[in-house]
Coordinates of C-alpha atoms in Angstrom, one line a residue:
M498 CA -22.7 79.4 192.4
G499 CA -20.0 77.6 190.0
T500 CA -17.6 79.7 188.2
Q501 CA -19.2 79.1 184.7
E502 CA -22.4 80.4 186.1
S503 CA -21.0 83.4 187.5
D504 CA -19.3 84.2 184.1
E505 CA -22.6 83.7 182.5
Q506 CA -24.3 86.2 184.5
D507 CA -21.6 88.6 183.9
R508 CA -22.0 88.4 180.3
G509 CA -25.9 88.4 180.9
T510 CA -25.3 91.8 182.7
A511 CA -23.7 93.3 179.7
R512 CA -26.2 91.9 177.2
R513 CA -28.9 93.6 179.4
A514 CA -27.7 96.9 178.9
L515 CA -27.8 96.3 175.0
L516 CA -31.2 94.6 174.9
T517 CA -33.5 97.4 175.0
A518 CA -31.3 99.7 172.5
A519 CA -31.2 96.9 170.2
V520 CA -35.0 96.8 170.2
L521 CA -35.4 100.4 169.6
G522 CA -32.7 100.7 167.1
A523 CA -34.5 98.0 165.1
G524 CA -37.6 100.1 165.1
G525 CA -39.5 97.8 167.4
A526 CA -40.6 100.4 170.0
V527 CA -43.7 102.5 169.8
V528 CA -45.3 105.1 171.6
G529 CA -48.4 103.0 172.9
L530 CA -51.1 102.9 175.4
P531 CA -50.0 102.8 179.2
G532 CA -49.7 99.4 180.6
T533 CA -52.7 98.0 182.8
A534 CA -50.7 95.2 184.6
R535 CA -50.1 96.0 188.4
A536 CA -46.5 96.5 189.8
D537 CA -46.4 93.8 192.0
G538 CA -42.5 93.6 192.7
H539 CA -39.6 91.5 191.0
H540 CA -41.3 88.1 191.8
G541 CA -44.8 89.2 190.9
G542 CA -46.1 90.0 194.4
G543 CA -49.7 88.8 194.6
G544 CA -48.9 86.2 191.7
Y545 CA -51.1 85.5 188.4
R546 CA -54.4 85.9 190.3
S547 CA -53.5 89.7 190.9
L548 CA -53.3 90.1 187.3
P549 CA -56.3 92.1 185.6
R550 CA -59.4 90.3 184.4
P551 CA -60.2 89.3 181.9
T552 CA -56.2 89.1 181.3
V553 CA -54.7 90.1 177.9
I554 CA -52.1 88.0 176.8
G555 CA -50.2 89.2 173.9
H556 CA -50.2 86.2 171.5
R557 CA -46.5 85.6 170.4
G558 CA -46.1 89.3 171.1
A559 CA -48.0 91.5 168.8
S560 CA -48.1 89.2 166.0
G561 CA -51.1 91.1 164.3
Y562 CA -48.5 93.7 163.5
R563 CA -45.0 92.3 163.5
P564 CA -43.3 89.1 162.8
E565 CA -44.2 86.5 165.8
H566 CA -41.7 85.7 168.4
T567 CA -39.2 88.5 167.9
L568 CA -38.0 91.2 170.4
G569 CA -39.9 93.9 168.4
S570 CA -43.1 91.8 168.4
Y571 CA -42.8 91.2 172.4
Q572 CA -41.9 95.1 172.6
L573 CA -44.8 96.2 170.7
A574 CA -47.5 94.0 172.6
L575 CA -45.7 95.5 176.0
D576 CA -46.0 99.1 174.7
M577 CA -49.6 98.6 173.7
G578 CA -50.4 97.5 177.4
A579 CA -50.6 93.8 177.2
D580 CA -50.8 92.4 180.9
V581 CA -49.1 89.1 179.7
V582 CA -46.5 88.7 176.7
E583 CA -46.3 85.3 175.4
A584 CA -42.7 85.6 175.0
G585 CA -41.4 82.0 173.7
D586 CA -42.6 79.1 172.3
L587 CA -39.6 77.3 173.3
V588 CA -37.6 75.0 171.1
P589 CA -33.7 73.7 171.3
T590 CA -30.9 74.4 169.2
K591 CA -28.6 71.4 168.3
D592 CA -26.2 72.8 171.2
G593 CA -29.0 72.9 173.9
H594 CA -30.0 76.6 173.9
L595 CA -33.9 77.3 174.1
V596 CA -34.7 79.8 171.4
C597 CA -38.2 81.2 170.4
R598 CA -39.8 80.1 167.4
H599 CA -43.5 78.9 166.9
E600 CA -42.6 75.4 165.6
P601 CA -39.0 73.8 165.3
E602 CA -39.6 74.0 161.4
I603 CA -38.4 77.4 160.5
G604 CA -38.9 77.7 156.9
G605 CA -42.0 79.6 157.3
T606 CA -40.9 81.9 160.0
T607 CA -37.3 83.0 159.0
D608 CA -35.2 83.4 155.9
V609 CA -33.3 80.1 156.1
A610 CA -34.5 79.1 152.6
S611 CA -32.3 82.1 151.1
H612 CA -29.2 80.6 152.9
P613 CA -27.3 78.6 150.5
E614 CA -25.0 77.4 153.1
F615 CA -28.1 75.6 154.8
A616 CA -29.7 74.3 151.8
G617 CA -28.5 70.6 152.9
R618 CA -30.0 70.8 156.2
R619 CA -33.7 70.8 154.6
T620 CA -35.0 67.5 155.5
T621 CA -38.4 65.5 156.5
K622 CA -39.2 64.5 160.1
S623 CA -42.0 62.9 161.8
L624 CA -43.0 65.6 164.0
D625 CA -45.7 64.3 166.4
G626 CA -46.4 61.6 163.9
V627 CA -46.9 64.2 161.1
A628 CA -44.6 64.0 158.1
T629 CA -42.9 67.5 158.1
T630 CA -40.4 69.2 155.6
G631 CA -38.2 71.9 156.2
W632 CA -35.3 73.3 158.4
F633 CA -35.4 72.4 162.3
T634 CA -33.9 74.3 164.9
E635 CA -32.4 71.3 166.7
D636 CA -30.1 70.9 163.5
F637 CA -28.5 74.2 164.0
T638 CA -26.2 75.5 166.7
L639 CA -27.4 78.9 168.2
A640 CA -24.4 80.7 166.2
E641 CA -25.9 79.5 163.0
L642 CA -29.5 80.5 164.0
K643 CA -28.3 83.9 164.8
T644 CA -27.4 84.5 161.3
L645 CA -30.9 84.1 160.2
R646 CA -33.7 86.8 160.4
A647 CA -37.5 86.3 161.2
K648 CA -40.2 86.8 158.6
E649 CA -44.1 87.1 158.8
R650 CA -45.5 83.6 159.0
I651 CA -48.9 84.2 157.2
P652 CA -48.0 87.0 154.5
K653 CA -51.3 86.3 152.5
N654 CA -53.3 87.4 155.6
R655 CA -51.0 89.9 157.0
Q656 CA -49.2 91.4 154.0
R657 CA -48.5 94.8 155.8
N658 CA -46.2 92.8 158.3
T659 CA -43.9 91.6 155.7
V660 CA -42.4 95.2 155.7
Y661 CA -40.7 94.1 158.9
D662 CA -39.2 91.0 157.3
G663 CA -35.5 90.9 158.0
R664 CA -35.5 93.3 160.6
W665 CA -35.2 91.0 163.8
E666 CA -33.2 87.8 164.7
I667 CA -34.2 84.8 166.8
P668 CA -34.3 85.4 170.3
T669 CA -33.2 83.0 172.9
F670 CA -35.4 82.5 176.1
E671 CA -32.4 84.0 178.1
E672 CA -32.5 87.1 176.0
V673 CA -36.3 87.2 176.7
L674 CA -35.6 87.0 180.4
E675 CA -33.1 89.7 180.3
W676 CA -35.5 91.8 178.3
A677 CA -38.3 91.3 180.7
D678 CA -36.1 92.5 183.7
E679 CA -34.7 95.2 181.9
Q680 CA -38.6 96.4 180.9
T681 CA -39.7 95.8 184.5
R682 CA -37.0 98.0 185.6
R683 CA -37.6 100.8 182.9
R684 CA -41.5 100.8 183.4
G685 CA -41.7 100.4 187.1
R686 CA -44.2 97.6 187.0
Q687 CA -43.6 93.9 186.5
V688 CA -43.4 92.5 183.2
W689 CA -45.2 89.1 183.0
I690 CA -44.3 86.4 180.3
Y691 CA -45.8 83.1 179.3
P692 CA -43.5 80.9 177.5
E693 CA -44.8 77.4 176.0
L694 CA -42.8 74.0 175.9
K695 CA -43.1 73.0 172.3
H696 CA -43.3 69.2 171.4
P697 CA -41.5 68.1 174.5
T698 CA -42.0 64.4 173.9
Y699 CA -40.4 64.8 170.6
F700 CA -37.4 66.7 171.8
R701 CA -36.8 64.5 174.9
K702 CA -36.5 61.4 172.5
Q703 CA -33.7 63.4 170.9
G704 CA -31.9 64.0 174.2
L705 CA -33.1 67.5 174.3
G706 CA -35.3 67.5 177.1
L707 CA -36.9 71.1 177.4
E708 CA -38.3 70.9 180.9
E709 CA -34.9 70.8 182.6
R710 CA -33.3 73.4 180.6
L711 CA -36.2 75.8 181.2
A712 CA -36.0 75.2 185.2
R713 CA -32.2 75.8 185.0
L714 CA -32.8 79.3 183.3
L715 CA -35.9 80.1 185.7
R716 CA -33.6 79.2 188.7
R717 CA -30.6 81.3 187.3
Y718 CA -32.7 84.6 186.8
G719 CA -34.7 84.0 190.2
K720 CA -38.0 83.2 188.5
D721 CA -38.8 79.7 189.6
K722 CA -41.3 80.5 192.4
K723 CA -45.1 80.6 193.1
N724 CA -45.6 84.3 192.4
S725 CA -42.8 84.7 189.9
P726 CA -44.2 86.6 186.7
V727 CA -43.6 83.4 184.5
I728 CA -46.7 81.3 183.7
I729 CA -45.6 78.1 181.9
Q730 CA -47.9 76.1 179.4
S731 CA -47.6 73.2 177.2
F732 CA -50.2 70.9 175.2
E733 CA -48.5 67.6 176.8
P734 CA -49.8 67.3 180.3
T735 CA -46.9 64.9 181.2
S736 CA -44.5 68.0 180.5
I737 CA -46.6 70.3 182.8
Q738 CA -46.4 67.3 185.7
R739 CA -42.7 67.3 185.1
M740 CA -42.3 71.2 185.5
N741 CA -44.3 70.9 188.6
K742 CA -41.8 68.9 190.3
L743 CA -38.9 71.2 189.0
V744 CA -40.2 74.7 189.6
G745 CA -43.0 76.5 191.7
N746 CA -44.4 78.5 188.7
P747 CA -47.9 78.6 187.8
L748 CA -48.7 75.9 185.0
A749 CA -51.3 75.7 182.4
V750 CA -52.2 72.6 180.4
L751 CA -53.2 73.8 176.8
L752 CA -56.1 72.0 175.3
S753 CA -56.9 71.4 171.4
S754 CA -60.1 70.1 169.8
A755 CA -62.2 67.8 171.9
G756 CA -61.7 64.8 169.9
S757 CA -57.9 65.2 169.8
R758 CA -55.4 63.5 172.0
P759 CA -52.0 65.2 173.6
Y760 CA -49.2 63.7 171.9
D761 CA -47.7 62.4 175.2
F762 CA -50.6 60.3 175.7
V763 CA -50.4 58.8 172.3
E764 CA -46.8 57.7 173.0
T765 CA -47.6 56.2 176.3
G766 CA -50.7 54.7 175.1
D767 CA -52.9 56.7 177.4
P768 CA -56.6 56.5 175.7
R769 CA -57.9 59.7 176.9
T770 CA -58.8 62.7 174.7
V771 CA -59.2 66.3 175.4
A772 CA -63.0 65.7 175.9
D773 CA -62.1 63.3 178.7
L774 CA -59.8 66.1 180.2
I775 CA -62.6 68.8 180.2
T776 CA -65.0 66.6 182.2
P777 CA -65.2 67.6 185.8
E778 CA -63.0 64.4 186.7
G779 CA -60.5 65.4 184.1
L780 CA -60.2 68.9 185.3
R781 CA -59.6 67.9 189.0
W782 CA -56.8 65.7 187.6
I783 CA -55.1 68.7 185.9
A784 CA -55.9 71.0 189.1
S785 CA -53.5 68.4 190.9
Y786 CA -50.7 69.6 189.4
A787 CA -51.6 72.9 187.4
Q788 CA -53.3 76.1 187.9
G789 CA -55.0 76.7 184.6
I790 CA -55.9 75.6 181.3
G791 CA -55.6 77.3 177.9
P792 CA -58.4 75.7 175.9
T793 CA -59.2 76.5 172.3
L794 CA -62.0 79.0 171.9
D795 CA -64.2 76.3 170.5
L796 CA -64.2 74.3 173.8
I797 CA -65.8 77.5 175.4
I798 CA -68.3 78.5 172.6
P799 CA -68.5 75.6 169.7
K800 CA -69.5 76.7 166.1
D801 CA -72.0 74.9 163.8
A802 CA -71.6 73.7 160.5
D803 CA -71.5 77.2 159.0
G804 CA -69.0 78.7 161.5
N805 CA -71.1 80.7 163.6
L806 CA -71.1 80.4 167.6
T807 CA -73.8 78.3 169.1
S808 CA -74.3 78.1 173.0
P809 CA -71.3 78.1 175.7
T810 CA -70.3 74.8 177.1
T811 CA -69.9 74.2 180.7
L812 CA -66.1 74.4 180.8
V813 CA -65.9 77.8 182.3
H814 CA -68.0 77.0 185.3
D815 CA -66.4 73.2 185.6
A816 CA -62.8 74.5 185.4
H817 CA -63.7 77.3 188.0
A818 CA -65.2 74.6 190.3
A819 CA -61.6 72.6 190.0
G820 CA -60.1 75.9 190.8
L821 CA -58.7 76.5 187.5
I822 CA -58.3 79.5 185.5
L823 CA -59.0 79.7 181.7
H824 CA -57.0 81.7 179.1
P825 CA -58.4 80.4 175.9
Y826 CA -56.8 81.1 172.5
T827 CA -56.7 83.1 170.1
M828 CA -58.5 86.1 169.1
R829 CA -57.5 87.9 166.1
N830 CA -59.0 90.8 164.2
E831 CA -59.4 89.2 160.5
N832 CA -62.5 88.0 159.2
T833 CA -60.9 84.8 158.3
F834 CA -60.2 84.0 161.9
L835 CA -63.5 85.1 163.5
P836 CA -66.6 83.2 163.9
A837 CA -68.9 83.5 160.8
N838 CA -71.3 85.7 162.5
F839 CA -68.9 88.3 163.5
R840 CA -67.3 88.7 160.0
E841 CA -67.9 91.9 158.1
G842 CA -67.7 92.2 154.2
T843 CA -66.3 89.8 151.8
D844 CA -62.4 90.3 152.3
P845 CA -61.3 87.5 154.4
N846 CA -58.3 89.7 155.4
A847 CA -60.5 92.7 156.6
Y848 CA -61.2 93.5 160.2
G849 CA -64.6 92.1 161.3
D850 CA -66.9 92.8 164.3
V851 CA -64.1 91.7 166.6
F852 CA -65.4 93.9 169.6
G853 CA -68.7 92.0 169.4
A854 CA -66.7 88.6 169.4
F855 CA -64.5 89.8 172.5
R856 CA -67.8 90.7 174.4
T857 CA -69.4 87.3 173.6
Y858 CA -66.3 85.3 175.0
F859 CA -65.6 87.8 177.8
E860 CA -69.5 87.0 178.9
T861 CA -68.8 83.6 179.6
G862 CA -66.5 84.3 182.5
I863 CA -63.2 83.4 181.0
D864 CA -60.4 84.5 182.9
G865 CA -58.3 86.1 180.0
V866 CA -57.5 85.5 176.5
F867 CA -54.8 85.1 174.1
S868 CA -54.8 88.0 171.3
D869 CA -52.6 88.8 168.4
N870 CA -54.0 92.3 168.7
A871 CA -53.5 93.5 172.2
D872 CA -54.6 96.9 171.6
T873 CA -58.0 95.8 170.2
A874 CA -58.3 93.2 173.2
L875 CA -57.6 96.0 175.9
L876 CA -60.4 98.3 174.3
A877 CA -62.7 95.3 174.5
R878 CA -62.0 94.6 177.9
Q879 CA -62.4 98.4 178.7
D880 CA -66.2 98.2 177.0
F881 CA -66.8 95.0 178.8
L882 CA -66.0 96.3 182.4
A883 CA -67.7 99.5 181.7
D884 CA -71.0 97.7 180.4
K885 CA -70.9 95.6 183.6
G886 CA -70.3 98.4 186.1

């Protein structure tokens, strides 16, 4: 181990002792439900297949209750009992650190617009072929980003979450790894995380390749093995192929709507769409370098023109036949995000029949689900398993 790396680990040890206190002091921890994930040892024991099923994955933490991708959101998801926490949509800083934001554009998730010193950083960029205006993480150093504070991304839907605006800073992924280790020690059970590589082709063209940076961090923290408690995901299959050559972690390809094309395919001229990837042939191709897929829920059960669920597709069966697990996204409690036949009342932001929706999706045989409301998902799983048993 080199001297610089040793110094970094010494500093990391000191930081780890402060992480939990920082979250608790910020009001992020609550007295929640006991955890349900198994204690599999430091490297995950039996690996991802030993997780409870259907696995409950805290989507960006507990983003139904706290501003997403903050230590407060991650902590709450864990306190609620989430089996896995999606801790980290990973994007880089100007000086090469990986930080946790839903998108590189941070105008909607931080208070950057209220910082006059950064007014000149506002710009328009082509993000995966879409003109996007705002402030971008790659134009800030880590020190500059640490002066910002997170805020609720969808305040019109989750006005109550805005009470937490300004409470937490932007975490680095290294801080997340330290937090996960600390929580594992405190709880006596393995904490699992599920980071996503965001827009890897876009960042690689800027000389900020994500995969190598992530692999270095995972190796440094001893979390780069087959049974390590870190599942890596991306919407770009070539990014997952790259990760497959760098680390031994379980990997998952995210899949958007059937007619869409992964942006790396657009860049390389690969004509395949998601519809091609969810055929038996396409799933076997994914299984040659990944262990799972993260399809949108509409690929599991499509909706009709009125937004009602129709009949399940064969995707669950076909993916399992290829040896893949399925962790679809995203279950949310509010009417506006639910299928039309599970909405209740006329308020789009009120909770609908989310338990009925969970039951319908669980009955398809999915291996888990991303949810903004881990507590609701866990109760839905409890009901589902009781009905089966």
